[in-house]
XYZ file of N, CA and C in Angstrom:
708
model
N 17.480 -47.613 -7.114
C 17.195 -46.899 -5.873
C 16.829 -47.867 -4.745
N 16.447 -49.095 -5.046
C 15.956 -49.982 -4.013
C 17.043 -50.376 -3.018
N 18.274 -50.675 -3.512
C 19.316 -51.142 -2.595
C 19.672 -50.098 -1.546
N 19.992 -48.861 -1.906
C 20.315 -47.890 -0.850
C 19.148 -47.614 0.076
N 17.916 -47.714 -0.411
C 16.768 -47.469 0.452
C 16.626 -48.571 1.485
N 16.966 -49.804 1.126
C 16.925 -50.886 2.103
C 18.063 -50.759 3.108
N 19.186 -50.196 2.706
C 20.351 -50.077 3.586
C 20.181 -48.946 4.593
N 19.508 -47.882 4.196
C 19.383 -46.691 5.039
C 18.371 -46.929 6.151
N 18.727 -46.538 7.368
C 17.794 -46.596 8.491
C 16.882 -45.375 8.442
N 15.569 -45.610 8.513
C 14.624 -44.495 8.459
C 14.690 -43.661 9.725
N 15.027 -44.297 10.848
C 15.263 -43.569 12.089
C 16.715 -43.785 12.494
N 17.168 -42.999 13.445
C 18.532 -43.173 13.931
C 18.695 -44.601 14.443
N 19.658 -45.361 13.909
C 19.768 -46.775 14.277
C 20.237 -46.943 15.717
N 19.993 -48.103 16.316
C 20.543 -48.377 17.644
C 22.056 -48.191 17.651
N 22.579 -47.790 18.796
C 24.003 -47.471 18.891
C 24.882 -48.623 18.419
N 24.588 -49.829 18.870
C 25.432 -50.973 18.506
C 25.378 -51.251 17.008
N 24.191 -51.061 16.396
C 24.093 -51.264 14.945
C 24.920 -50.231 14.187
N 24.798 -48.960 14.591
C 25.594 -47.924 13.935
C 27.071 -48.144 14.130
N 27.460 -48.553 15.345
C 28.876 -48.818 15.624
C 29.389 -49.970 14.775
N 28.579 -51.028 14.660
C 29.008 -52.198 13.887
C 29.228 -51.849 12.425
N 28.292 -51.098 11.834
C 28.426 -50.726 10.423
C 29.636 -49.818 10.214
N 29.831 -48.858 11.120
C 30.951 -47.923 10.990
C 32.282 -48.650 11.124
N 32.405 -49.530 12.127
C 33.645 -50.296 12.324
C 33.909 -51.197 11.128
N 32.852 -51.837 10.615
C 33.031 -52.720 9.460
C 33.491 -51.938 8.233
N 32.932 -50.741 8.030
C 33.339 -49.921 6.887
C 34.797 -49.487 7.016
N 35.202 -49.077 8.223
C 36.597 -48.683 8.439
C 37.526 -49.881 8.294
N 37.108 -51.025 8.804
C 37.937 -52.229 8.677
C 38.143 -52.595 7.217
N 37.077 -52.440 6.419
C 37.230 -52.713 4.992
C 38.216 -51.770 4.330
N 38.165 -50.483 4.706
C 39.106 -49.506 4.140
C 40.537 -49.828 4.536
N 40.745 -50.209 5.799
C 42.084 -50.564 6.269
C 42.585 -51.817 5.561
N 41.696 -52.796 5.369
C 42.097 -54.035 4.698
C 42.539 -53.776 3.268
N 41.797 -52.911 2.560
C 42.170 -52.603 1.172
C 43.551 -51.937 1.129
N 43.774 -50.972 2.021
C 45.078 -50.296 2.053
C 46.186 -51.267 2.432
N 45.913 -52.151 3.406
C 46.926 -53.117 3.811
C 47.299 -54.074 2.704
N 46.303 -54.515 1.937
C 46.592 -55.429 0.824
C 47.412 -54.758 -0.263
N 47.222 -53.470 -0.450
C 47.916 -52.763 -1.530
C 49.296 -52.255 -1.094
N 49.357 -51.653 0.109
C 50.599 -50.994 0.550
C 51.342 -51.762 1.630
N 50.769 -52.849 2.103
C 51.405 -53.614 3.167
C 50.762 -53.311 4.505
N 50.718 -54.292 5.385
C 50.006 -54.161 6.640
C 50.611 -53.139 7.595
N 51.928 -52.899 7.598
C 52.442 -51.851 8.496
C 51.856 -50.468 8.190
N 51.428 -50.249 6.955
C 50.855 -48.961 6.555
C 49.333 -48.998 6.439
N 48.709 -50.061 6.936
C 47.283 -50.298 6.677
C 46.391 -49.185 7.228
N 46.722 -48.638 8.384
C 45.836 -47.664 9.026
C 46.132 -46.229 8.635
N 47.090 -46.005 7.742
C 47.430 -44.640 7.337
C 46.309 -43.977 6.562
N 46.386 -42.664 6.476
C 45.361 -41.911 5.760
C 45.452 -42.180 4.264
N 44.293 -42.447 3.651
C 44.256 -42.668 2.204
C 42.828 -42.536 1.719
N 42.677 -42.540 0.407
C 41.345 -42.385 -0.190
C 40.441 -43.571 0.085
N 41.018 -44.699 0.562
C 40.176 -45.859 0.844
C 39.186 -45.595 1.977
N 39.436 -44.567 2.789
C 38.519 -44.248 3.872
C 37.228 -43.564 3.399
N 37.306 -42.882 2.270
C 36.144 -42.100 1.839
C 34.884 -42.954 1.616
N 34.996 -44.135 0.968
C 33.789 -44.975 0.872
C 33.250 -45.390 2.236
N 34.161 -45.549 3.219
C 33.705 -45.897 4.567
C 32.868 -44.770 5.160
N 33.282 -43.518 4.939
C 32.488 -42.384 5.428
C 31.102 -42.388 4.785
N 31.067 -42.675 3.487
C 29.794 -42.670 2.763
C 28.864 -43.755 3.294
N 29.383 -44.958 3.486
C 28.557 -46.055 3.981
C 28.028 -45.770 5.382
N 28.922 -45.286 6.264
C 28.503 -44.996 7.632
C 27.438 -43.907 7.663
N 27.606 -42.887 6.817
C 26.646 -41.785 6.788
C 25.316 -42.218 6.199
N 25.353 -42.975 5.112
C 24.117 -43.429 4.491
C 23.329 -44.326 5.439
N 24.021 -45.162 6.196
C 23.306 -46.076 7.078
C 22.700 -45.359 8.278
N 23.509 -44.591 8.980
C 23.046 -44.051 10.245
C 22.907 -42.554 10.332
N 23.273 -41.838 9.285
C 23.205 -40.389 9.339
C 24.568 -39.757 9.548
N 24.574 -38.430 9.630
C 25.828 -37.683 9.656
C 26.686 -38.013 10.866
N 26.072 -38.315 12.009
C 26.884 -38.513 13.221
C 27.809 -39.708 13.081
N 27.375 -40.734 12.371
C 28.240 -41.889 12.174
C 29.284 -41.605 11.101
N 28.986 -40.737 10.168
C 30.011 -40.311 9.211
C 31.114 -39.519 9.893
N 30.697 -38.589 10.793
C 31.704 -37.832 11.547
C 32.524 -38.756 12.441
N 31.877 -39.750 13.035
C 32.600 -40.700 13.891
C 33.649 -41.458 13.089
N 33.276 -41.880 11.876
C 34.230 -42.595 11.032
C 35.402 -41.692 10.641
N 35.103 -40.440 10.347
C 36.159 -39.495 9.973
C 37.125 -39.272 11.137
N 36.591 -39.043 12.319
C 37.454 -38.804 13.481
C 38.302 -40.033 13.779
N 37.675 -41.215 13.710
C 38.427 -42.444 13.983
C 39.572 -42.626 12.996
N 39.326 -42.345 11.731
C 40.391 -42.509 10.736
C 41.501 -41.491 10.935
N 41.157 -40.273 11.350
C 42.192 -39.265 11.618
C 43.068 -39.682 12.799
N 42.443 -40.261 13.824
C 43.224 -40.742 14.972
C 44.148 -41.875 14.548
N 43.595 -42.815 13.778
C 44.419 -43.922 13.297
C 45.561 -43.423 12.419
N 45.249 -42.449 11.561
C 46.283 -41.906 10.685
C 47.377 -41.196 11.464
N 46.995 -40.499 12.535
C 47.994 -39.789 13.348
C 48.891 -40.764 14.092
N 48.370 -41.937 14.437
C 49.152 -42.931 15.179
C 49.974 -43.831 14.273
N 49.729 -43.746 12.973
C 50.438 -44.610 12.023
C 51.533 -43.824 11.320
N 52.771 -44.235 11.422
C 53.861 -43.528 10.726
C 53.637 -43.535 9.220
N 53.864 -42.419 8.596
C 53.706 -42.304 7.145
C 54.972 -41.757 6.535
N 55.303 -42.258 5.348
C 56.451 -41.766 4.599
C 55.974 -40.660 3.681
N 56.437 -39.428 3.906
C 55.977 -38.277 3.140
C 57.104 -37.700 2.316
N 56.806 -37.059 1.191
C 57.845 -36.391 0.397
C 58.520 -35.292 1.217
N 59.766 -34.991 0.858
C 60.496 -33.937 1.562
C 59.752 -32.613 1.461
N 59.672 -31.912 2.569
C 59.019 -30.608 2.589
C 57.545 -30.650 2.867
N 56.958 -31.852 2.962
C 55.531 -31.992 3.247
C 55.372 -32.403 4.696
N 54.647 -31.625 5.459
C 54.476 -31.912 6.883
C 53.277 -32.826 7.108
N 53.359 -33.564 8.197
C 52.247 -34.441 8.561
C 50.990 -33.633 8.847
N 51.184 -32.465 9.486
C 50.032 -31.620 9.799
C 49.296 -31.173 8.559
N 50.059 -30.805 7.513
C 49.427 -30.354 6.273
C 48.621 -31.479 5.633
N 49.169 -32.680 5.668
C 48.464 -33.828 5.104
C 47.187 -34.107 5.894
N 47.279 -34.001 7.228
C 46.107 -34.226 8.065
C 45.008 -33.207 7.774
N 45.390 -31.935 7.619
C 44.405 -30.894 7.334
C 43.734 -31.124 5.983
N 44.563 -31.443 4.961
C 44.019 -31.678 3.628
C 43.067 -32.881 3.635
N 43.480 -33.936 4.333
C 42.637 -35.135 4.395
C 41.343 -34.837 5.157
N 41.446 -34.073 6.254
C 40.259 -33.749 7.051
C 39.264 -32.939 6.239
N 39.750 -31.977 5.456
C 38.851 -31.176 4.617
C 38.133 -32.045 3.593
N 38.874 -32.956 2.980
C 38.257 -33.857 2.001
C 37.234 -34.755 2.677
N 37.561 -35.224 3.881
C 36.632 -36.069 4.616
C 35.361 -35.329 5.012
N 35.508 -34.068 5.431
C 34.349 -33.266 5.805
C 33.411 -33.097 4.616
N 33.972 -32.780 3.452
C 33.142 -32.622 2.252
C 32.439 -33.931 1.899
N 33.149 -35.044 2.054
C 32.547 -36.343 1.749
C 31.363 -36.628 2.656
N 31.530 -36.372 3.960
C 30.447 -36.620 4.907
C 29.265 -35.691 4.636
N 29.548 -34.427 4.320
C 28.463 -33.478 4.048
C 27.648 -33.913 2.831
N 28.343 -34.321 1.770
C 27.633 -34.754 0.567
C 26.843 -36.034 0.841
N 27.470 -36.986 1.560
C 26.779 -38.235 1.882
C 25.575 -37.975 2.776
N 25.699 -37.011 3.697
C 24.578 -36.671 4.571
C 23.418 -36.084 3.773
N 23.733 -35.217 2.803
C 22.683 -34.651 1.948
C 22.001 -35.746 1.136
N 22.801 -36.705 0.628
C 22.223 -37.825 -0.118
C 21.342 -38.678 0.794
N 21.793 -38.909 2.018
C 21.017 -39.666 3.005
C 19.640 -39.026 3.227
N 19.621 -37.717 3.448
C 18.359 -37.017 3.694
C 17.465 -37.033 2.455
N 18.082 -36.883 1.275
C 17.302 -36.888 0.032
C 16.656 -38.246 -0.203
N 17.402 -39.323 0.036
C 16.844 -40.657 -0.157
C 15.716 -40.938 0.831
N 15.854 -40.453 2.060
C 14.782 -40.642 3.034
C 13.523 -39.896 2.606
N 13.698 -38.656 2.097
C 12.526 -37.907 1.629
C 11.880 -38.599 0.432
N 12.723 -39.132 -0.453
C 12.204 -39.865 -1.606
C 11.403 -41.085 -1.150
N 11.941 -41.819 -0.174
C 11.248 -42.999 0.326
C 9.927 -42.630 0.985
N 9.916 -41.532 1.745
C 8.675 -41.093 2.383
C 7.636 -40.708 1.344
N 8.079 -39.998 0.296
C 7.164 -39.613 -0.779
C 6.628 -40.842 -1.505
N 7.510 -41.801 -1.758
C 7.107 -43.016 -2.459
C 6.076 -43.804 -1.651
N 6.293 -43.906 -0.344
C 5.359 -44.632 0.505
C 4.003 -43.913 0.564
N 4.052 -42.585 0.640
C 2.800 -41.823 0.651
C 2.031 -42.038 -0.645
N 2.753 -42.049 -1.769
C 2.100 -42.276 -3.054
C 1.502 -43.676 -3.125
N 2.207 -44.664 -2.558
C 1.682 -46.023 -2.569
C 0.398 -46.130 -1.746
N 0.395 -45.475 -0.573
C -0.807 -45.494 0.265
C -1.958 -44.807 -0.461
N -1.660 -43.659 -1.085
C -2.692 -42.926 -1.819
C -3.222 -43.739 -2.989
N -2.305 -44.413 -3.700
C -2.713 -45.216 -4.852
C -3.576 -46.395 -4.419
N -3.207 -47.026 -3.292
C -4.022 -48.144 -2.794
C -5.423 -47.666 -2.425
N -5.483 -46.501 -1.759
C -6.791 -45.961 -1.394
C -7.606 -45.635 -2.641
N -6.926 -45.086 -3.667
C -7.616 -44.773 -4.922
C -8.109 -46.035 -5.611
N -7.256 -47.061 -5.640
C -7.658 -48.327 -6.270
C -8.862 -48.939 -5.554
N -8.833 -48.888 -4.207
C -9.955 -49.439 -3.450
C -11.231 -48.640 -3.708
N -11.085 -47.307 -3.787
C -12.248 -46.470 -4.060
C -12.813 -46.763 -5.439
N -11.927 -46.918 -6.425
C -12.382 -47.223 -7.779
C -13.052 -48.598 -7.840
N -12.508 -49.541 -7.065
C -13.111 -50.881 -7.049
C -14.522 -50.835 -6.458
N -14.686 -50.058 -5.384
C -16.027 -49.923 -4.796
C -16.975 -49.224 -5.761
N -16.451 -48.207 -6.476
C -17.291 -47.497 -7.438
C -17.723 -48.423 -8.566
N -16.788 -49.239 -9.066
C -17.132 -50.181 -10.139
C -18.184 -51.180 -9.660
N -18.029 -51.632 -8.400
C -18.999 -52.576 -7.856
C -20.381 -51.939 -7.758
N -20.404 -50.685 -7.277
C -21.690 -49.992 -7.166
C -22.314 -49.782 -8.535
N -21.498 -49.461 -9.530
C -22.022 -49.263 -10.886
C -22.616 -50.560 -11.433
N -21.884 -51.659 -11.227
C -22.355 -52.933 -11.770
C -23.629 -53.386 -11.074
N -23.674 -53.216 -9.741
C -24.867 -53.638 -9.007
C -26.072 -52.783 -9.391
N -25.838 -51.470 -9.505
C -26.948 -50.568 -9.820
C -27.181 -50.367 -11.297
N -26.348 -50.948 -12.135
C -26.504 -50.763 -13.576
C -26.208 -49.348 -14.026
N -25.349 -48.640 -13.307
C -25.033 -47.251 -13.632
C -23.753 -47.206 -14.468
N -23.843 -46.607 -15.614
C -22.670 -46.436 -16.472
C -22.197 -44.987 -16.459
N -20.903 -44.792 -16.414
C -20.330 -43.447 -16.433
C -19.702 -43.163 -17.788
N -19.857 -41.943 -18.243
C -19.249 -41.549 -19.511
C -18.649 -40.156 -19.379
N -17.692 -39.875 -20.205
C -17.020 -38.576 -20.200
C -16.750 -38.184 -21.647
N -17.102 -36.965 -21.982
C -16.914 -36.485 -23.360
C -16.127 -35.181 -23.291
N -14.883 -35.250 -23.720
C -14.024 -34.066 -23.793
C -14.331 -33.380 -25.122
N -15.070 -32.273 -25.058
C -15.514 -31.622 -26.284
C -14.357 -30.979 -27.044
N -13.370 -30.478 -26.314
C -12.237 -29.825 -26.993
C -11.442 -30.831 -27.807
N -11.180 -32.005 -27.207
C -10.393 -33.023 -27.902
C -11.275 -34.007 -28.658
N -12.604 -33.903 -28.452
C -13.567 -34.829 -29.042
C -13.204 -36.275 -28.703
N -12.923 -36.499 -27.425
C -12.605 -37.838 -26.943
C -13.689 -38.287 -25.969
N -14.172 -39.505 -26.169
C -15.238 -40.065 -25.341
C -14.697 -41.265 -24.575
N -15.032 -41.339 -23.293
C -14.640 -42.476 -22.458
C -15.900 -43.063 -21.842
N -16.040 -44.390 -21.918
C -17.171 -45.085 -21.327
C -16.683 -46.076 -20.285
N -17.495 -46.262 -19.262
C -17.219 -47.343 -18.314
C -17.736 -48.654 -18.907
N -17.337 -49.760 -18.280
C -17.769 -51.071 -18.758
C -19.294 -51.175 -18.708
N -19.903 -50.611 -17.667
C -21.359 -50.695 -17.537
C -22.066 -49.903 -18.626
N -21.458 -48.817 -19.097
C -22.053 -48.060 -20.198
C -22.134 -48.917 -21.458
N -21.045 -49.617 -21.752
C -21.063 -50.549 -22.888
C -22.200 -51.562 -22.703
N -22.315 -52.086 -21.486
C -23.323 -53.111 -21.213
C -24.733 -52.543 -21.379
N -24.943 -51.320 -20.890
C -26.274 -50.716 -21.003
C -26.652 -50.462 -22.455
N -25.667 -50.080 -23.262
C -25.938 -49.822 -24.681
C -25.974 -51.105 -25.495
N -25.518 -52.218 -24.894
C -25.501 -53.485 -25.610
C -24.416 -53.560 -26.653
N -23.312 -52.842 -26.440
C -22.215 -52.808 -27.397
C -21.019 -53.596 -26.882
N -20.218 -54.087 -27.807
C -18.992 -54.798 -27.456
C -17.965 -53.805 -26.917
N -17.226 -54.225 -25.886
C -16.287 -53.321 -25.230
C -15.092 -52.958 -26.100
N -14.877 -53.699 -27.183
C -13.764 -53.376 -28.083
C -14.107 -52.247 -29.037
N -15.364 -51.858 -29.060
C -15.789 -50.798 -29.980
C -15.399 -49.439 -29.411
N -14.798 -48.573 -30.210
C -14.427 -47.244 -29.710
C -15.662 -46.454 -29.312
N -15.659 -45.829 -28.139
C -16.820 -45.034 -27.717
C -16.931 -43.746 -28.517
N -18.159 -43.322 -28.787
C -18.359 -42.081 -29.523
C -19.812 -41.647 -29.375
N -20.057 -40.374 -29.620
C -21.428 -39.875 -29.596
C -22.252 -40.510 -30.706
N -21.643 -40.757 -31.867
C -22.366 -41.377 -32.978
C -22.836 -42.784 -32.611
N -22.016 -43.493 -31.811
C -22.413 -44.841 -31.418
C -23.657 -44.800 -30.548
N -23.753 -43.785 -29.688
C -24.961 -43.638 -28.867
C -26.171 -43.381 -29.765
N -25.972 -42.529 -30.763
C -27.074 -42.194 -31.668
C -27.533 -43.422 -32.457
N -26.586 -44.249 -32.875
C -26.941 -45.412 -33.690
C -27.691 -46.470 -32.882
N -27.418 -46.519 -31.562
C -28.117 -47.514 -30.750
C -29.521 -47.050 -30.360
N -29.808 -45.757 -30.541
C -31.107 -45.223 -30.109
C -32.243 -45.797 -30.962
N -33.381 -45.962 -30.323
C -34.584 -46.419 -31.029
C -34.936 -45.372 -32.087
N -35.362 -45.807 -33.285
C -35.673 -44.846 -34.353
C -36.646 -43.752 -33.917
N -37.610 -44.078 -33.062
C -38.578 -43.069 -32.638
C -37.963 -42.052 -31.671
N -36.832 -42.397 -31.047
C -36.200 -41.503 -30.080
C -34.937 -40.836 -30.627
N -34.602 -41.158 -31.862
C -33.309 -40.727 -32.383
C -33.207 -39.208 -32.506
N -34.299 -38.553 -32.911
C -34.251 -37.086 -33.037
C -34.029 -36.425 -31.680
N -34.661 -36.969 -30.637
C -34.489 -36.407 -29.301
C -33.053 -36.602 -28.821
N -32.486 -37.775 -29.106
C -31.092 -38.036 -28.712
C -30.157 -37.106 -29.469
N -30.455 -36.902 -30.764
C -29.617 -36.005 -31.577
C -29.671 -34.586 -31.021
N -30.827 -34.159 -30.556
C -30.964 -32.812 -29.999
C -30.166 -32.665 -28.701
N -30.185 -33.702 -27.860
C -29.425 -33.641 -26.598
C -27.938 -33.632 -26.885
N -27.492 -34.436 -27.839
C -26.069 -34.448 -28.192
C -25.638 -33.090 -28.739
N -26.509 -32.463 -29.518
C -26.196 -31.127 -30.016
C -26.095 -30.115 -28.892
N -26.973 -30.242 -27.877
C -26.915 -29.328 -26.734
C -25.620 -29.503 -25.951
N -25.168 -30.757 -25.843
C -23.894 -31.008 -25.147
C -22.751 -30.310 -25.868
N -22.764 -30.350 -27.182
C -21.707 -29.686 -27.950
C -21.717 -28.173 -27.717
N -22.887 -27.651 -27.341
C -22.986 -26.220 -27.054
C -22.728 -25.899 -25.589
N -22.405 -26.947 -24.788
C -22.067 -26.716 -23.395
C -23.227 -26.825 -22.447
N -24.296 -27.520 -22.844
C -25.461 -27.687 -21.978
C -25.870 -29.154 -21.979
N -26.131 -29.686 -20.785
C -26.533 -31.090 -20.686
C -27.955 -31.153 -20.144
N -28.843 -31.754 -20.919
C -30.216 -31.971 -20.492
C -30.417 -33.452 -20.161
N -31.227 -33.714 -19.148
C -31.565 -35.107 -18.857
C -32.247 -35.731 -20.069
N -31.933 -36.994 -20.298
C -32.469 -37.654 -21.491
C -32.951 -39.057 -21.114
N -34.179 -39.350 -21.463
C -34.720 -40.690 -21.261
C -35.127 -41.219 -22.633
N -34.504 -42.315 -23.026
C -34.779 -42.825 -24.366
C -34.559 -44.334 -24.394
N -34.976 -44.931 -25.501
C -34.812 -46.365 -25.675
C -33.592 -46.662 -26.538
N -32.957 -47.776 -26.236
C -31.856 -48.255 -27.082
C -32.208 -49.657 -27.563
N -31.754 -49.953 -28.767
C -31.933 -51.295 -29.321
C -30.580 -51.994 -29.237
N -30.530 -53.027 -28.440
C -29.262 -53.735 -28.230
C -28.994 -54.684 -29.391
N -27.778 -55.180 -29.440
C -27.387 -56.028 -30.563
C -28.189 -57.312 -30.633
N -28.714 -57.758 -29.485
C -29.532 -58.983 -29.507
C -30.986 -58.703 -29.856
N -31.297 -57.427 -30.192
C -32.647 -57.061 -30.598
C -33.532 -56.602 -29.459
N -33.080 -56.729 -28.214
C -33.904 -56.308 -27.082
C -33.900 -54.785 -26.969
N -34.996 -54.267 -26.419
C -35.153 -52.818 -26.240
C -35.044 -52.503 -24.760
N -34.297 -51.434 -24.453
C -34.098 -51.073 -23.046
C -34.200 -49.567 -22.905
N -34.869 -49.159 -21.824
C -34.950 -47.726 -21.522
C -33.730 -47.293 -20.719
N -33.189 -46.131 -21.099
C -32.057 -45.564 -20.375
C -32.375 -44.135 -19.964
N -31.910 -43.765 -18.775
C -32.000 -42.386 -18.307
C -30.578 -41.844 -18.201
N -30.297 -40.783 -18.935
C -28.965 -40.175 -18.913
C -29.021 -38.819 -18.231
N -28.070 -38.613 -17.310
C -27.916 -37.333 -16.639
C -26.455 -36.926 -16.719
N -26.222 -35.633 -16.746
C -24.839 -35.194 -16.829
C -24.658 -33.768 -16.367
N -23.446 -33.303 -16.427
C -23.121 -31.936 -16.061
C -21.950 -31.495 -16.925
N -21.809 -30.184 -17.058
C -20.733 -29.616 -17.873
C -19.652 -29.070 -16.948
N -18.417 -29.453 -17.196
C -17.269 -28.923 -16.464
C -16.467 -28.033 -17.412
N -16.192 -26.829 -16.979
C -15.461 -25.882 -17.802
C -14.052 -25.650 -17.253
N -13.115 -25.389 -18.149
C -11.756 -25.107 -17.749
C -11.608 -23.664 -17.308
N -10.401 -23.285 -16.880
C -10.167 -21.902 -16.435
C -10.489 -20.860 -17.501
N -10.396 -21.276 -18.773
C -10.682 -20.339 -19.860
C -12.165 -20.281 -20.203
N -12.995 -21.035 -19.462
C -14.428 -21.037 -19.705
C -14.872 -21.991 -20.786
N -13.931 -22.681 -21.409
C -14.292 -23.638 -22.486
C -14.713 -24.967 -21.893
């Protein structure tokens, strides 16, 4: 997707730029026909023009596709063509014009779709950058204030800890987070209280908890835990 997005003008291109691309696309189509059928027939109507319509439309929009189509029809009308008996030049021109119109319409729809895709992609990038910056500030605030964040999905029984939570509990960051790990780090005298709070969380209620933890280096630290319960649409 990157190449066509770089080729497409997000706004209507300057007239000279659109003209240059359209003329170059038509010249390429004429050159291909001339190399295959001979230069006296180079400007005649043929399928080699259709890629030129697509390129002109993708670059500058539908108006340059229509310009390329009209120019090729004029060139085709001025160029003598050898046709099978019973086939009129007018019929060939009409058939070619209809095919050209469909080509430009499809290319124009693709042009608009790619522009919308690019706009959406840029919006997502801006949003993601803002989110990354917000998360970076939050991590900095957590580290400076010693605040650890945790999340416990009771339905899936999945626990997520921030880096500061690991640090506050004195646990290695490679250790899987779990409610049992919190209980094991609790001071023996506070373990029953921690067990009671964890049980309340399983029932959908979070009580503030202040307790001691014994870190792996043997040091004792007081922690204050606060939380809230978020319920889904089904109340779970």
